[in-house]
Short mmCIF file of C-alpha atoms in Angstrom, two decimals:
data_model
loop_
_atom_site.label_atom_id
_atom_site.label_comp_id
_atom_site.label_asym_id
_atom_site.label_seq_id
_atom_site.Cartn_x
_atom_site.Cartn_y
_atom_site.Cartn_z
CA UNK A 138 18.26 -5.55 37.19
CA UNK A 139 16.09 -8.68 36.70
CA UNK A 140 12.96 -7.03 38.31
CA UNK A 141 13.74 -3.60 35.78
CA UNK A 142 14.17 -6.34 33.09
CA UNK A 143 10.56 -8.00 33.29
CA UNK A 144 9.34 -4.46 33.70
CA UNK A 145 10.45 -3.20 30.58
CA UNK A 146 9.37 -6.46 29.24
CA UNK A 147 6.13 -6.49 30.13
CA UNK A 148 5.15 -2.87 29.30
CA UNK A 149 6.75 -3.76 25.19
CA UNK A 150 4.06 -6.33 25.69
CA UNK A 151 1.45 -4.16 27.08
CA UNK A 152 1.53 -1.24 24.39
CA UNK A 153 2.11 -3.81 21.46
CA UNK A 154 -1.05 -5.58 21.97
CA UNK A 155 -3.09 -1.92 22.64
CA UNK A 156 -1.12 -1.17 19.39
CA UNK A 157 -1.59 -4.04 17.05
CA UNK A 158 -5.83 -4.40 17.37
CA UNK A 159 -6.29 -2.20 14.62
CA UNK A 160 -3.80 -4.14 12.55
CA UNK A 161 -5.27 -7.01 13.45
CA UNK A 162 -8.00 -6.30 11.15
CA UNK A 163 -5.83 -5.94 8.20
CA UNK A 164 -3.97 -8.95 9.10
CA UNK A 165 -3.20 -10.42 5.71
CA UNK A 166 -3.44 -14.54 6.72
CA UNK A 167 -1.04 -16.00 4.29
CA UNK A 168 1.26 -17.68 5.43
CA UNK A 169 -0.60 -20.88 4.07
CA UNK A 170 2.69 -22.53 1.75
CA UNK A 171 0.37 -25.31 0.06
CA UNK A 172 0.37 -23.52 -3.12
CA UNK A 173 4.05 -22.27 -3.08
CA UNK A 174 6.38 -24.98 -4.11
CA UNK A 175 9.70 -25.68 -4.93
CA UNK A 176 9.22 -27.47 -7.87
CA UNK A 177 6.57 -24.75 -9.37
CA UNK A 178 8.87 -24.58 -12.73
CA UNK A 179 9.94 -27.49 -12.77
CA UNK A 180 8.28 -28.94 -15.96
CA UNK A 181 6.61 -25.17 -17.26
CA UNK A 182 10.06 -22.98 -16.85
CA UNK A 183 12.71 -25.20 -15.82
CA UNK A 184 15.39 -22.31 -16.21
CA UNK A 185 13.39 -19.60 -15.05
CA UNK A 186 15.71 -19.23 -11.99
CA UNK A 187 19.13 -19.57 -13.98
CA UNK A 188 17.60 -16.28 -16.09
CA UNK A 189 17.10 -14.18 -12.93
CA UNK A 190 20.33 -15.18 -11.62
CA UNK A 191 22.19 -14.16 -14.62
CA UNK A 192 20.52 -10.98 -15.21
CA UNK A 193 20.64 -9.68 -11.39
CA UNK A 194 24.55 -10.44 -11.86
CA UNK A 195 24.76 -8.57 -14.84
CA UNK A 196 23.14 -5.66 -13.11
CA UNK A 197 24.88 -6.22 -9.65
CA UNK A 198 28.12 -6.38 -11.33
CA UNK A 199 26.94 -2.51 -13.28
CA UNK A 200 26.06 -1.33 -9.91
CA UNK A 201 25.70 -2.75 -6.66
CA UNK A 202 22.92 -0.05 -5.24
CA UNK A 203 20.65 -2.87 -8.01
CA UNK A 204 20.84 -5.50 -5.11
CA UNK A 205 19.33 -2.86 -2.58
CA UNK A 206 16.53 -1.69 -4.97
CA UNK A 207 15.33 -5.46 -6.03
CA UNK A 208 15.26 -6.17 -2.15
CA UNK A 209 13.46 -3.63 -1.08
CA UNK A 210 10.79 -3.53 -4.31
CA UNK A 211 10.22 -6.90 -2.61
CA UNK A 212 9.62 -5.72 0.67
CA UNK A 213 7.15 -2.82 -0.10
CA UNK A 214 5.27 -5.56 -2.44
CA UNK A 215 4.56 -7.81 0.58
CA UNK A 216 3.66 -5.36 2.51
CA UNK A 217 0.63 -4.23 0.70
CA UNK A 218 -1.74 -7.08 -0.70
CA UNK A 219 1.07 -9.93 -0.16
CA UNK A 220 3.62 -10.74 -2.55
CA UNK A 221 1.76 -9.89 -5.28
CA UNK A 222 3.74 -7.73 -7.62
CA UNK A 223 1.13 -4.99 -7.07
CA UNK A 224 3.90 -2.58 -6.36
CA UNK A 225 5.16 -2.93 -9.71
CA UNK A 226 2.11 -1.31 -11.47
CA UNK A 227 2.14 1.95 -13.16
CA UNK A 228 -0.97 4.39 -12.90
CA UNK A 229 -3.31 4.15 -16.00
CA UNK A 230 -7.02 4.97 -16.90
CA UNK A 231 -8.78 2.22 -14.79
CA UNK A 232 -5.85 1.69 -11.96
CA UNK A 233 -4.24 3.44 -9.86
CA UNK A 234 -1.11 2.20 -8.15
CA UNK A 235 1.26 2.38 -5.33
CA UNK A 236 4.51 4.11 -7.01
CA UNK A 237 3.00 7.73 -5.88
CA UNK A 238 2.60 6.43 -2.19
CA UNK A 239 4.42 8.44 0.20
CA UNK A 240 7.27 5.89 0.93
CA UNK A 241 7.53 5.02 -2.86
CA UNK A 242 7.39 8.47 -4.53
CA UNK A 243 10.94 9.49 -5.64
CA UNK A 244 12.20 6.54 -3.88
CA UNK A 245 11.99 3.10 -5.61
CA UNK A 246 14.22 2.20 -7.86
CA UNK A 247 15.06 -0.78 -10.11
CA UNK A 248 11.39 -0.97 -12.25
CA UNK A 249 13.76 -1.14 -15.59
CA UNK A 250 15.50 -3.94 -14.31
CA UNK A 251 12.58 -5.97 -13.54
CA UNK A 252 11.77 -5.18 -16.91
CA UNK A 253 14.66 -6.42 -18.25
CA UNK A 254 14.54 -10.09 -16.49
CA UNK A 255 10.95 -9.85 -17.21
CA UNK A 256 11.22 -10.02 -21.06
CA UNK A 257 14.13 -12.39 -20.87
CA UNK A 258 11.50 -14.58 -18.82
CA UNK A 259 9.11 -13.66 -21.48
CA UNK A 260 11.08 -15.00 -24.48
CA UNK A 261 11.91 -18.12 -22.51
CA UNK A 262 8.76 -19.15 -21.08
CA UNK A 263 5.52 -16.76 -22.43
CA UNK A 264 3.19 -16.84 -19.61
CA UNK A 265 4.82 -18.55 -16.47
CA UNK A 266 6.25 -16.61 -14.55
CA UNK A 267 4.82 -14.29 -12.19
CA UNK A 268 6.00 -10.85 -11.53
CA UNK A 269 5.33 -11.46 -8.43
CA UNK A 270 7.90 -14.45 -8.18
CA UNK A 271 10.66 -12.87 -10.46
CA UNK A 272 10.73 -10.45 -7.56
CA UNK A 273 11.19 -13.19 -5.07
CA UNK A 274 14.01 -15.01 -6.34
CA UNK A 275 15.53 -11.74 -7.57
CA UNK A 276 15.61 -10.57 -4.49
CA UNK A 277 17.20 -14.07 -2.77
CA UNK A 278 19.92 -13.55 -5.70
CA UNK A 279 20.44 -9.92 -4.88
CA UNK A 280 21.14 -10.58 -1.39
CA UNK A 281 23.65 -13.52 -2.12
CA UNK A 282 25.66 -11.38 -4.88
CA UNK A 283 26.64 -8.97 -2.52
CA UNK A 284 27.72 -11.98 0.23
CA UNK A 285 24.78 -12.57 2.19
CA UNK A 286 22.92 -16.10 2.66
CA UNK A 287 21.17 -18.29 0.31
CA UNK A 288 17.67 -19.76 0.53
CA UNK A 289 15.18 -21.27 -1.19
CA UNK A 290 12.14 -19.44 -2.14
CA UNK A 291 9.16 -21.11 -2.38
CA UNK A 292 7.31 -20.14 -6.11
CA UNK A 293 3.73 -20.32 -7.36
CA UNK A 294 2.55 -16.61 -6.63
CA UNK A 295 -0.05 -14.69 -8.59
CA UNK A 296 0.42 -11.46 -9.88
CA UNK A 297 -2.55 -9.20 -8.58
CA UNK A 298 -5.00 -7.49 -10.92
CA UNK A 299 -5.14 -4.27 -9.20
CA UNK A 300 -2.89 -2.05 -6.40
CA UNK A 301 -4.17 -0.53 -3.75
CA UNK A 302 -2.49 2.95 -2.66
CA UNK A 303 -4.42 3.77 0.44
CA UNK A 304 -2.69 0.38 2.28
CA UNK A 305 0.61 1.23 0.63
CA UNK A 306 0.59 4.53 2.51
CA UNK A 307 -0.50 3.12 5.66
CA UNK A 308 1.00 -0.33 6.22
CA UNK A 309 4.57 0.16 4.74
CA UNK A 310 6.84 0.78 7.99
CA UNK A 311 8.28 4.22 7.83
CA UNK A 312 11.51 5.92 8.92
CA UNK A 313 10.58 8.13 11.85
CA UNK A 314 8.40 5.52 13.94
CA UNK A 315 8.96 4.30 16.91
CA UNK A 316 9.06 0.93 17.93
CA UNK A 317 6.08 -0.25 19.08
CA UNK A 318 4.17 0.80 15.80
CA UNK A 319 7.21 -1.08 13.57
CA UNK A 320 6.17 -4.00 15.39
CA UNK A 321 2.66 -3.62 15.39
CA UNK A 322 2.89 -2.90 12.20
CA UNK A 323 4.99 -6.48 11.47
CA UNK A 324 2.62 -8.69 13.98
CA UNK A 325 0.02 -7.18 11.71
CA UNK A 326 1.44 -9.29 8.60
CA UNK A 327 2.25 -12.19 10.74
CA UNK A 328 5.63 -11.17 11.27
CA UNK A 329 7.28 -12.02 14.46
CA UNK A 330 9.68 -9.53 16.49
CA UNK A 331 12.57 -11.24 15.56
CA UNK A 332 11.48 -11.10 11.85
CA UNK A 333 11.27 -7.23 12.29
CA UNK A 334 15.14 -7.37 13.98
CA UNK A 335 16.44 -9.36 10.95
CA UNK A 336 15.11 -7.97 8.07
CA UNK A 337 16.10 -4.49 9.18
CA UNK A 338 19.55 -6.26 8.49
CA UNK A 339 18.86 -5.75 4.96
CA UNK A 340 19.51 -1.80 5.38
CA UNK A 341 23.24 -3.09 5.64
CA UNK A 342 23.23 -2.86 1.84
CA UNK A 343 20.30 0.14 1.59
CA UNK A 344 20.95 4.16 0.85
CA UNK A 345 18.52 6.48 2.87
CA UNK A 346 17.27 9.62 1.26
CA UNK A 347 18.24 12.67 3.52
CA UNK A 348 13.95 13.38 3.89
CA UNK A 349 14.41 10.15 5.30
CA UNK A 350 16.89 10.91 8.02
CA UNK A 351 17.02 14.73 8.72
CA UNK A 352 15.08 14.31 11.88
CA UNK A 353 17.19 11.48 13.34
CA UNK A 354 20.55 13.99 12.19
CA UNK A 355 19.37 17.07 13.91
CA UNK A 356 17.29 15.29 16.68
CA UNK A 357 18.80 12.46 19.15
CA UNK A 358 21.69 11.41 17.30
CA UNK A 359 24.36 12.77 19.68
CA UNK A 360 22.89 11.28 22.34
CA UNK A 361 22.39 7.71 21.55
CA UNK A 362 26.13 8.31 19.88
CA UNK A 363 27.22 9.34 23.59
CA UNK A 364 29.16 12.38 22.36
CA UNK A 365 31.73 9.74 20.49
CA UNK A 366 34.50 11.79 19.07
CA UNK A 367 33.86 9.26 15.72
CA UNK A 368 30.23 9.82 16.11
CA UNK A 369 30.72 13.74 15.92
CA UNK A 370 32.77 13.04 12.94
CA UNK A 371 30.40 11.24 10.75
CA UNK A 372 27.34 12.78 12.30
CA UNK A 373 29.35 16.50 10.33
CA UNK A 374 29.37 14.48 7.05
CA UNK A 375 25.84 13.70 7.32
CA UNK A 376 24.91 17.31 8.11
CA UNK A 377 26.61 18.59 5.11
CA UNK A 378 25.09 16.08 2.76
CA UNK A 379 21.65 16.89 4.10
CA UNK A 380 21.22 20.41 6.02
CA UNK A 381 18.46 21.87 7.96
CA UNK A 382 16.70 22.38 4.83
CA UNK A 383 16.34 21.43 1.35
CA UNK A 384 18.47 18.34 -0.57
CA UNK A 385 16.20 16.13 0.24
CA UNK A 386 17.03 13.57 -2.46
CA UNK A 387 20.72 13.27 -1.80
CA UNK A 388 21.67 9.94 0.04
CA UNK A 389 23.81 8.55 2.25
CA UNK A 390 24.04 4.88 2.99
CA UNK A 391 22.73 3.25 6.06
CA UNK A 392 25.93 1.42 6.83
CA UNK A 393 29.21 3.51 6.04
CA UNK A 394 31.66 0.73 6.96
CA UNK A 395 30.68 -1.85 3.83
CA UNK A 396 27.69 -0.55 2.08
CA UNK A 397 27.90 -2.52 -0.61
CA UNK A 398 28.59 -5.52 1.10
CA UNK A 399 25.41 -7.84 2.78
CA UNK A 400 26.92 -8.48 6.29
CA UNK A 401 26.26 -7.95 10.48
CA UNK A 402 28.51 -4.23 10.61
CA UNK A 403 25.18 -2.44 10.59
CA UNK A 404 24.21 -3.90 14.12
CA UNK A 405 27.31 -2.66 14.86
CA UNK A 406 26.42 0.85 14.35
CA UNK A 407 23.39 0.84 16.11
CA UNK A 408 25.27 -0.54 19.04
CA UNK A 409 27.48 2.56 18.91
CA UNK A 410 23.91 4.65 18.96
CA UNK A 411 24.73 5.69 14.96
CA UNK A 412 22.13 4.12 13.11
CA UNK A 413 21.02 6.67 10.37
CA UNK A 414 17.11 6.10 10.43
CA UNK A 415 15.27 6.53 13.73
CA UNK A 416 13.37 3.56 12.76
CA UNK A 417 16.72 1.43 12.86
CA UNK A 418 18.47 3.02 16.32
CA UNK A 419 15.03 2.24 18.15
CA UNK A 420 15.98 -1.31 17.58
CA UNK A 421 18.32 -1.21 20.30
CA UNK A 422 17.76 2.44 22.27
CA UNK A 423 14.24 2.63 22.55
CA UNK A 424 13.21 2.30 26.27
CA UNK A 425 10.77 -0.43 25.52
CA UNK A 426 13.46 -2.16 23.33
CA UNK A 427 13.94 -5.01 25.76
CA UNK A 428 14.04 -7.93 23.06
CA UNK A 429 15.11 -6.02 20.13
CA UNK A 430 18.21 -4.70 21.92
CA UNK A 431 19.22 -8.48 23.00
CA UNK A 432 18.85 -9.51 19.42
CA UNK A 433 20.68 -6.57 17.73
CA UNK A 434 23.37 -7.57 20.45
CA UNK A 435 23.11 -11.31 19.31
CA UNK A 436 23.60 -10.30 15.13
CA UNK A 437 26.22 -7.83 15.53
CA UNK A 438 28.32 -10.70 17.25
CA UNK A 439 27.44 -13.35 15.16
CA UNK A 440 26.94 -12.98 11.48
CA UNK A 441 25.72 -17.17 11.19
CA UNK A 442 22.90 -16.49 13.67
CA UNK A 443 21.84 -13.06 11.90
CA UNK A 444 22.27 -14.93 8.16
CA UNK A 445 19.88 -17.78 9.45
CA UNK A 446 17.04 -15.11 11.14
CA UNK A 447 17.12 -13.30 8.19
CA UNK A 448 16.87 -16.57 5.58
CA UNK A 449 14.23 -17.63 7.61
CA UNK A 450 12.32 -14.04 8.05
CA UNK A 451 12.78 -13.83 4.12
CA UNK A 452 10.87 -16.62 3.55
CA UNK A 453 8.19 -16.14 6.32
CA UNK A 454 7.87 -12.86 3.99
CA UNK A 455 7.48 -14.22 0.81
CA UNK A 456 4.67 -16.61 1.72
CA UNK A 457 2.28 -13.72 2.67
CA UNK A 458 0.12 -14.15 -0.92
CA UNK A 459 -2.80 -12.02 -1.89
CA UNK A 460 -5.69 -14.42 -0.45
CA UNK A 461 -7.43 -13.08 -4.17
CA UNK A 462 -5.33 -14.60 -6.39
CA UNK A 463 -4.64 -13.02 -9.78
CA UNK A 464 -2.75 -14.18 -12.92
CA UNK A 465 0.44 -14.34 -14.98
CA UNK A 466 1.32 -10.67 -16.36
CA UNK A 467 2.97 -10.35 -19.45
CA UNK A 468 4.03 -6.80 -18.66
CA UNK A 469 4.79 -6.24 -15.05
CA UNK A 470 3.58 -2.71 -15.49
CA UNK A 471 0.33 -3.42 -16.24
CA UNK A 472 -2.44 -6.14 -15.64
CA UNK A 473 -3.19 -8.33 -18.74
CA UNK A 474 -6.19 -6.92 -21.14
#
């Protein structure tokens, strides 16, 4: 078992460094912290945190699927550019943005609420606060009002002056691939493999369009759920939410135990081979999966050690910054004129 062990290990190894050379070029080198501080607000916007707080509660409280939009609006803005809020621009004349990219499009939510903490920002401090950073802490606060972990998120980002759709396409992770690209594709923004592990925790709270998980539904499910009499049972539910063909906006959520709920049950499900994205269930069933499996294993025993990963992976995150600065946007659908 050892000797099969090292095996599998070392061919993960092999095909994520063939995989990850072209990413290297894109590799986004910001994880540089000296000009994200703590104490950014302090003196300019010493409430600026108290308004997000109160105003993602507001909205959590309406509806918790707000917690899983601000989250991952967060996530797709790293991805491209660093943290920049670039993912928050709307199309005009002289720009064109990443809301029409292909995992965006008819997919993103929660634009109106950034708008609404936005303006409340606005009235408090004209001129502060970044877009970029009210999606930040928003997304800390969205995480810990559904009973996940706090941390501290380091402030002082620029919003970007322009978006850049061709990189949103391309370097935003994607349901159907496999696991050596997700982790190329994480190594490429100086994101460890453990990052990748833990922040796929954050689907625990997410809702997956059924585009989004058709193949995984009609494809391998049954057989990383090893014919499970439960299994069959919710694998019929999902087929008549999303058939062979068509419905391709309705949505199921990514963990059916406690959806609404931040916590370690979705590890569980991948454990029991039912994890609704292929992306997810490669985390522990792909057959170069030799670390990933061992740390899916490790959070869906112990909720501490996956809360602490994922603090930590959150904040790794939110220190990748767009190396080209920007400035403070009044609107966060446009850049300032």
């Amino acid at each position: 078992m050892e000797a099969a062990s090292f095996s599998k290990s070392l061919f993960l190894d092999l095909a994520v460094m063939i995989c990850i050379l072209g990413a290297l070029g894109r590799l986004v080198m910001a994880q540089d912290q000296s000009k994200l501080t703590l104490s950014y607000y302090d003196k300019s916007c010493p409430t600026a945190q108290q308004i997000v707080r109160k105003e993602m509660d507001c909205a959590v409280r309406q509806n918790p699927r707000n917690a899983a939009a601000i989250l991952r609006l967060h996530f797709h803005d790293c991805f491209v550019q660093g943290c920049d809020g670039s993912v928050l621009l709307d199309d005009t004349a002289t720009l064109i943005g990443e809301k029409t990219a292909s995992q965006n499009v008819n997919s993103l939510i929660g634009f109106d609420l950034v708008d609404r903490i936005k303006n409340q920002l606005e009235g408090e401090c004209p001129g502060v606060v970044s877009c970029a950073d009210l999606l930040a802490i928003a997304a800390r606060d969205a995480v810990l009002l559904v009973g996940g972990p706090y941390w501290d998120v380091p402030v002082g980002r620029q919003d970007a002056k322009t978006a850049n759709l061709e990189l949103a396409n391309t370097d935003i992770p994607t349901p159907n691939q496999n696991l050596v690209t997700l982790i190329a594709k994480f190594i490429g923004k100086g994101l460890s493999t453990q990052d990748l592990v833990a922040l796929i925790g954050s689907h625990t709270i997410g809702m997956a369009r059924c585009v989004n998980f058709r193949d995984r539904i009609y494809g391998d499910f049954v057989a990383t759920s090893q014919f499970d009499l439960g299994s069959k049972i919710y694998l019929s539910r999902l087929q008549s939410i999303c058939p062979e063909i068509g419905h391709d906006s309705k949505i199921s959520a990514m963990d059916y135990v406690s959806p609404n709920v931040f916590d370690n049950i979705f590890y569980e499900s991948l454990l029991k081979g039912e994890g609704l994205l292929n992306s997810d269930q490669e985390m522990y069933t792909s057959l170069v999966g030799f670390e990933t499996a061992d740390l899916v294993k490790t959070y869906a025993v112990d909720p501490i050690i996956f809360f602490k990963h994922f603090s930590d992976a959150m904040v790794k995150m939110g220190n990748i910054t767009n190396p080209e600065g920007g400035e403070v946007r009044k609107n966060c659908r446009f850049v300032n004129t």
